[in-house]
């Protein structure tokens, strides 16, 4: 009995202990038993586990993606597209302003350099050649005058040599890219003192009545005609090429600027239409301001460019070309005068020198008539008319000189050649040279005025277009800002 009671007490205690366990959610074993008991719950639990794994994988993949991928996905959205378009337009406006400003300022600087550097150097080269020719003619004239040369001839020679030396220094300034030009300048610098030394030796012997003076003068004139003047002529041709090609250098339209501003304007118009359709607003103030700024830039560049091209064309036709023609005529005039006076100093060679004079004056006459007949060259016409009249008187006086020389009347020939006769060669030659100098001054002034006009019309275009480009960029950003904020 005692054993049976003990067993019953233990069983009752166990039951009481089971009853006192806290009730709660089923444990893992219970869940497994429940799932095993219902097959549908097993399938649903499996699907849930698979979905949770996929979500975790997608989340991990999104976190591990590159920022570029995220940006690419953002770019496909409407706010992303607006931001990209805004950035492209802002960069384009600033780039257009910088490029246009650089192009316009570069052309303006080239025009300014033409006025301040290239043209004055070319003028100095022309003065160099003319002064050397005048010095040679004055040296020959003072020699055939006999004894002590007249003061005016000595002054003319000294002034011409001093002017030539000064012009040589100025002609050597600036950039010298042509090796031939540098060589010619070196020849001029080296041979000019040799020439003046030969002339002084000839003068000294002439005052002492030594016949060898004529030989020294012939050597000096030969040095001038065969070495010095050809070198000076090459320097002038090279230096004048910088202004003779003005039309080719500055009449080319600024196609890069025109194309870029046109494309930018079309892009702004297309963008304004796109934003208006997206936002359902007819006008975007910011984009409208940008369009107006670019239109003003386009008109400014077009009008300034057309006026600049017109002025540079006029500078070529009314300035550089006639300036070169008149300079060539004046150089031939100096050569003819040198041949005329040297023929009396070198009596054994007067035939060839007279032939050279006749050839030079014939060429001068043809060039003057061609200039006169070309009515498109309005500058210097009065000066050319005066030169033609003076040339006719010079040729008549030269005929009188040759006639006296042929009969042995050297005193009369010298009087017609270098005397102070109003109808003599000296007076007529001075009138021709004075008329040509006046024509050169007029055409040079016309060239400088036209080039300066071409520079002025482009003067502030570069800065103005840059400011308008920046204004267009700011206006574009302001116009896009409220449209982008609508998608926040």
XYZ file of C-alpha atoms in Angstrom:
488
model
C 0.000 0.000 0.000
C 2.733 2.272 0.929
C 4.409 1.752 -2.478
C 1.187 2.307 -4.401
C 0.508 5.556 -2.552
C 3.963 6.785 -3.285
C 3.515 6.114 -7.012
C 0.202 7.952 -7.003
C 1.739 10.945 -5.247
C 4.580 11.158 -7.825
C 2.086 11.064 -10.729
C -0.023 13.760 -9.162
C 3.049 15.916 -8.604
C 4.072 15.588 -12.252
C 0.595 16.602 -13.409
C 0.615 19.529 -11.109
C 3.988 20.558 -12.421
C 2.757 20.385 -16.018
C -0.222 22.497 -15.122
C 2.014 25.178 -13.554
C 4.111 25.660 -16.780
C 3.542 29.153 -18.300
C 1.504 29.281 -21.431
C 3.032 31.108 -24.403
C 3.609 30.943 -28.149
C 4.356 27.544 -29.478
C 7.979 26.678 -29.725
C 9.908 25.453 -32.698
C 8.857 21.883 -32.170
C 5.216 22.912 -31.975
C 5.519 24.925 -35.163
C 7.132 21.967 -36.902
C 4.380 19.680 -35.672
C 1.744 22.185 -36.816
C 3.359 22.576 -40.225
C 3.661 18.841 -40.585
C 0.072 18.455 -39.658
C -1.017 21.019 -42.445
C 0.828 20.720 -45.827
C -0.502 24.105 -47.089
C 1.215 25.920 -44.239
C 4.475 24.237 -45.203
C 4.302 25.585 -48.786
C 3.424 29.126 -47.645
C 6.307 29.168 -45.190
C 8.708 28.126 -47.927
C 7.511 30.856 -50.243
C 7.867 33.451 -47.526
C 11.402 32.343 -46.865
C 12.243 32.570 -50.582
C 10.721 36.088 -50.823
C 12.682 37.269 -47.824
C 15.874 35.996 -49.402
C 15.132 37.780 -52.681
C 14.410 41.027 -50.881
C 17.645 40.728 -48.998
C 19.528 40.026 -52.203
C 17.925 43.029 -53.972
C 18.678 45.278 -51.013
C 22.284 44.117 -50.935
C 22.598 44.596 -54.682
C 21.171 48.114 -54.522
C 23.583 49.018 -51.746
C 26.529 47.608 -53.662
C 25.637 49.371 -56.927
C 27.954 52.152 -58.331
C 26.833 55.803 -58.005
C 27.040 56.008 -61.784
C 24.346 53.357 -62.084
C 22.151 55.295 -59.704
C 22.755 58.467 -61.637
C 21.924 56.677 -64.876
C 18.646 55.532 -63.414
C 17.963 59.054 -62.129
C 18.707 60.508 -65.554
C 15.785 58.577 -67.010
C 13.380 60.459 -64.769
C 11.878 63.828 -65.666
C 13.751 65.843 -62.992
C 16.956 64.111 -64.016
C 16.410 65.107 -67.627
C 15.731 68.704 -66.645
C 18.885 68.878 -64.555
C 21.010 67.433 -67.384
C 19.552 69.840 -69.936
C 20.109 72.771 -67.570
C 23.747 71.844 -66.977
C 24.432 71.396 -70.705
C 22.908 74.767 -71.554
C 24.772 76.575 -68.780
C 28.086 75.079 -69.902
C 27.293 75.852 -73.535
C 26.456 79.494 -72.789
C 29.670 80.034 -70.841
C 31.749 78.211 -73.466
C 30.177 80.234 -76.262
C 30.872 83.483 -74.435
C 34.516 82.580 -73.828
C 35.173 81.326 -77.371
C 33.485 84.289 -79.028
C 35.275 86.736 -76.771
C 38.628 85.132 -77.533
C 38.037 85.128 -81.304
C 36.838 88.730 -81.440
C 39.532 90.047 -79.114
C 42.190 88.175 -81.104
C 41.094 89.815 -84.348
C 40.914 93.208 -82.661
C 44.446 92.755 -81.360
C 45.718 91.839 -84.835
C 44.131 94.977 -86.275
C 45.667 97.036 -83.493
C 49.086 95.494 -84.155
C 48.720 96.351 -87.840
C 48.221 100.016 -86.987
C 50.814 100.240 -84.230
C 53.547 97.954 -85.567
C 53.265 96.445 -89.048
C 52.255 99.596 -90.923
C 54.835 101.919 -89.304
C 57.599 99.388 -89.990
C 56.494 99.119 -93.622
C 56.493 102.903 -93.851
C 60.006 103.016 -92.416
C 61.140 100.497 -95.028
C 59.707 102.711 -97.762
C 61.392 105.777 -96.270
C 64.643 103.820 -96.096
C 64.614 103.048 -99.817
C 63.555 106.551 -100.825
C 66.109 108.233 -98.579
C 68.922 106.107 -99.946
C 67.899 106.963 -103.518
C 67.640 110.653 -102.654
C 71.082 110.544 -101.042
C 72.583 108.968 -104.150
C 70.973 111.525 -106.456
C 72.054 114.394 -104.166
C 75.637 113.080 -104.067
C 75.757 112.946 -107.861
C 74.219 116.415 -108.178
C 76.675 117.975 -105.732
C 79.589 116.317 -107.532
C 78.705 117.611 -111.006
C 78.171 121.096 -109.588
C 81.964 121.342 -109.356
C 84.134 122.649 -106.532
C 82.283 123.232 -103.306
C 78.776 121.849 -103.698
C 75.803 124.165 -103.043
C 74.576 124.210 -99.481
C 71.105 122.970 -100.361
C 72.530 119.882 -102.078
C 74.817 119.150 -99.146
C 71.922 119.532 -96.737
C 69.749 117.313 -98.916
C 72.401 114.602 -98.922
C 73.057 114.813 -95.172
C 69.356 114.782 -94.340
C 68.753 111.807 -96.601
C 71.582 109.801 -95.022
C 70.394 110.614 -91.496
C 66.813 109.713 -92.384
C 67.960 106.452 -93.973
C 69.950 105.525 -90.870
C 66.963 106.223 -88.622
C 64.613 104.316 -90.921
C 67.050 101.388 -90.953
C 66.887 101.150 -87.169
C 63.084 101.263 -87.208
C 62.854 98.748 -90.056
C 64.942 96.307 -88.033
C 62.507 96.483 -85.109
C 59.764 93.962 -84.588
C 59.806 90.248 -85.306
C 61.957 89.159 -88.248
C 60.914 85.689 -89.346
C 62.423 85.798 -92.836
C 66.174 84.989 -92.885
C 66.547 86.930 -96.148
C 65.212 90.063 -94.487
C 67.671 89.695 -91.631
C 70.499 89.241 -94.125
C 69.427 92.322 -96.088
C 69.293 94.413 -92.934
C 72.811 93.273 -92.061
C 73.990 94.232 -95.565
C 72.450 97.691 -95.219
C 74.010 98.232 -91.811
C 77.433 97.169 -93.090
C 77.455 98.834 -96.526
C 75.905 102.205 -95.730
C 79.055 103.490 -93.936
C 81.148 102.212 -96.862
C 79.006 104.201 -99.283
C 79.243 107.432 -97.294
C 83.006 106.987 -97.074
C 83.303 106.628 -100.868
C 81.148 109.724 -101.378
C 83.290 111.817 -99.040
C 86.435 110.618 -100.801
C 84.917 111.578 -104.150
C 83.978 115.020 -102.834
C 87.454 115.632 -101.463
C 89.114 114.716 -104.756
C 86.576 116.765 -106.679
C 87.366 119.867 -104.621
C 91.053 119.246 -105.308
C 90.295 118.824 -109.032
C 91.600 115.256 -109.026
C 90.026 113.186 -111.837
C 90.006 110.139 -109.579
C 87.029 111.679 -107.770
C 84.785 110.576 -110.617
C 85.936 106.994 -110.156
C 85.162 107.100 -106.425
C 81.728 108.539 -107.142
C 81.099 105.830 -109.737
C 82.126 103.178 -107.214
C 79.807 104.663 -104.580
C 76.882 104.873 -106.987
C 77.503 101.315 -108.203
C 77.502 100.102 -104.592
C 74.234 101.918 -104.006
C 72.522 100.672 -107.170
C 73.731 97.069 -107.151
C 73.901 96.207 -103.423
C 72.269 98.696 -101.082
C 69.095 99.616 -102.970
C 68.214 96.013 -103.942
C 68.564 94.973 -100.308
C 66.398 97.935 -99.215
C 63.803 97.039 -101.842
C 63.598 93.440 -100.597
C 63.166 94.661 -97.035
C 60.359 96.956 -98.144
C 58.588 94.219 -100.097
C 58.745 91.841 -97.154
C 57.607 94.443 -94.629
C 54.828 95.775 -96.846
C 53.471 92.245 -97.362
C 52.159 92.402 -93.789
C 49.762 95.198 -94.743
C 49.196 94.205 -98.366
C 47.484 90.984 -97.225
C 45.069 92.810 -94.934
C 42.088 91.732 -97.021
C 43.111 88.077 -96.893
C 43.860 88.189 -93.171
C 40.808 90.051 -91.882
C 37.981 89.577 -94.373
C 37.425 85.920 -93.545
C 34.142 85.642 -91.591
C 34.267 84.304 -88.048
C 32.502 81.084 -89.005
C 33.246 79.409 -85.683
C 31.504 82.177 -83.750
C 28.557 82.335 -86.140
C 27.971 78.572 -86.061
C 28.310 78.264 -82.289
C 25.875 81.113 -81.529
C 23.356 79.755 -84.041
C 23.459 76.251 -82.554
C 23.142 77.646 -79.036
C 20.128 79.731 -80.037
C 18.426 76.723 -81.614
C 19.127 74.654 -78.489
C 17.570 77.307 -76.237
C 14.471 77.556 -78.435
C 14.021 73.777 -78.455
C 14.522 73.632 -74.683
C 11.970 76.373 -74.082
C 9.431 74.414 -76.105
C 10.224 71.178 -74.261
C 9.923 72.775 -70.811
C 6.703 74.522 -71.790
C 5.122 71.232 -72.858
C 6.331 69.399 -69.724
C 5.298 72.080 -67.256
C 2.188 73.195 -69.189
C 3.341 76.809 -68.906
C 3.553 78.895 -72.048
C 6.511 81.121 -71.082
C 9.624 80.456 -69.019
C 11.030 83.839 -68.026
C 14.557 82.592 -67.406
C 14.880 80.799 -70.724
C 13.273 83.754 -72.500
C 15.909 86.101 -71.045
C 18.662 83.679 -72.149
C 17.224 83.574 -75.678
C 17.124 87.365 -75.866
C 20.752 87.572 -74.662
C 21.929 85.118 -77.334
C 19.919 86.921 -80.043
C 21.601 90.200 -79.057
C 24.975 88.438 -79.188
C 24.215 87.084 -82.656
C 23.187 90.500 -83.986
C 26.211 92.160 -82.380
C 28.632 89.660 -83.888
C 26.984 89.725 -87.321
C 26.756 93.507 -87.620
C 30.227 94.079 -86.186
C 31.702 91.384 -88.414
C 30.107 92.781 -91.580
C 31.257 96.323 -90.822
C 34.755 95.109 -89.967
C 35.040 93.109 -93.185
C 33.806 96.087 -95.193
C 36.367 98.382 -93.579
C 39.257 95.988 -94.127
C 38.252 95.556 -97.771
C 38.225 99.309 -98.147
C 41.627 99.495 -96.459
C 43.008 97.089 -99.053
C 41.406 98.743 -102.081
C 41.813 102.399 -101.100
C 44.883 102.147 -98.902
C 47.313 99.261 -99.145
C 47.131 98.661 -102.887
C 47.442 102.293 -104.057
C 50.048 102.889 -101.361
C 52.180 100.121 -102.813
C 51.691 101.430 -106.360
C 52.673 105.009 -105.470
C 55.656 103.792 -103.474
C 56.859 101.771 -106.462
C 56.487 104.845 -108.693
C 58.429 106.987 -106.249
C 61.232 104.438 -106.059
C 61.458 104.451 -109.846
C 61.540 108.242 -109.746
C 64.520 108.226 -107.417
C 66.284 105.705 -109.627
C 65.670 107.835 -112.748
C 67.002 110.926 -111.027
C 70.123 109.083 -109.901
C 70.744 107.833 -113.451
C 70.227 111.326 -114.859
C 72.737 113.029 -112.575
C 75.274 110.203 -112.714
C 75.298 110.386 -116.531
C 76.907 113.823 -116.303
C 79.454 112.654 -113.749
C 80.481 109.580 -115.763
C 80.798 110.916 -119.285
C 82.028 107.651 -120.718
C 78.928 105.796 -119.598
C 76.224 108.366 -120.311
C 74.624 106.260 -123.052
C 73.628 103.335 -120.836
C 72.610 105.653 -117.997
C 70.437 107.720 -120.319
C 68.822 104.532 -121.592
C 68.125 103.468 -117.995
C 66.590 106.893 -117.292
C 64.358 106.663 -120.365
C 63.179 103.184 -119.408
C 62.428 104.237 -115.831
C 60.477 107.371 -116.837
C 58.470 105.382 -119.395
C 57.512 102.896 -116.726
C 56.635 105.749 -114.362
C 54.404 107.318 -116.996
C 52.561 104.023 -117.621
C 51.993 103.410 -113.912
C 50.740 106.949 -113.327
C 48.276 106.726 -116.210
C 47.049 103.327 -115.041
C 46.508 104.753 -111.568
C 44.725 107.772 -113.007
C 42.415 105.631 -115.160
C 41.461 103.401 -112.242
C 38.615 105.476 -110.819
C 38.027 102.981 -108.024
C 41.165 104.392 -106.408
C 39.781 107.694 -105.190
C 42.662 108.507 -102.865
C 45.651 110.330 -104.330
C 44.084 111.192 -107.690
C 44.976 114.892 -107.452
C 48.528 114.025 -106.491
C 48.812 111.663 -109.457
C 47.536 114.356 -111.831
C 50.201 116.734 -110.520
C 52.849 114.034 -110.876
C 51.878 113.380 -114.506
C 52.170 117.079 -115.339
C 55.515 117.397 -113.548
C 56.844 114.252 -115.243
C 56.143 115.745 -118.668
C 58.141 118.867 -117.729
C 60.917 116.682 -116.360
C 61.191 114.702 -119.565
C 61.330 117.933 -121.596
C 64.061 119.338 -119.345
C 66.008 116.082 -119.615
C 65.794 116.341 -123.390
C 67.339 119.813 -123.205
C 70.100 118.497 -120.950
C 70.929 115.636 -123.322
C 70.921 118.009 -126.260
C 73.427 120.311 -124.536
C 75.574 117.373 -123.494
C 75.679 115.954 -127.012
C 77.092 119.196 -128.447
C 79.678 119.476 -125.695
C 77.938 122.221 -123.700
C 78.473 120.565 -120.314
C 77.935 123.795 -118.411
C 74.538 124.196 -120.052
C 73.733 120.524 -119.437
C 74.606 120.865 -115.767
C 72.453 124.002 -115.565
C 69.457 122.074 -116.917
C 70.155 119.069 -114.672
C 70.938 120.548 -111.242
C 70.558 124.279 -111.641
C 67.850 126.413 -110.094
C 66.032 126.965 -113.366
C 62.221 126.833 -112.833
C 61.911 124.744 -115.999
C 64.960 122.582 -115.258
C 65.163 118.914 -114.322
C 65.795 119.612 -110.642
C 62.591 121.653 -110.247
C 60.491 119.170 -112.245
C 61.897 116.214 -110.360
C 61.148 117.925 -107.050
C 57.543 118.501 -108.158
C 57.143 114.839 -109.130
C 58.612 113.666 -105.841
C 56.497 116.104 -103.840
C 53.296 115.002 -105.598
C 54.087 111.319 -105.030
C 54.920 111.989 -101.389
C 51.547 113.693 -100.991
C 49.771 110.742 -102.631
C 51.590 108.263 -100.390
C 50.584 110.264 -97.306
C 46.935 110.311 -98.415
C 46.726 106.598 -99.148
C 48.560 105.744 -95.946
C 46.125 107.862 -93.949
C 43.181 106.163 -95.692
C 44.606 102.738 -94.901
C 45.122 103.542 -91.230
C 41.650 105.083 -90.912
C 39.937 102.065 -92.463
C 41.867 99.570 -90.348
C 41.119 101.595 -87.238
C 37.420 101.607 -88.163
C 37.518 97.815 -88.517
C 39.087 97.628 -85.063
C 36.613 100.015 -83.428
C 33.481 98.201 -84.638
C 34.826 95.042 -82.993
C 36.242 96.928 -80.021
C 33.830 95.909 -77.259
C 32.201 92.979 -79.034
C 34.417 90.426 -77.298
C 33.684 91.668 -73.785
C 30.020 92.243 -74.574
C 29.452 88.753 -75.936
C 31.203 87.227 -72.913
C 28.920 89.154 -70.535
C 25.843 88.144 -72.531
C 26.939 84.501 -72.473
C 27.282 84.553 -68.689
C 23.912 86.317 -68.412
C 22.323 83.623 -70.569
C 23.840 80.905 -68.357
C 22.483 82.503 -65.159
C 19.071 83.083 -66.715
C 18.917 79.452 -67.851
C 19.664 78.202 -64.337
C 17.035 80.535 -62.863
C 14.489 79.362 -65.413
C 15.039 75.670 -64.656
C 15.108 75.967 -60.847
C 11.340 76.219 -60.173
C 10.544 73.498 -62.701
C 12.964 71.103 -61.002
C 11.613 71.932 -57.519
C 8.158 70.796 -58.571
C 9.380 67.161 -58.505
C 10.661 67.217 -54.927
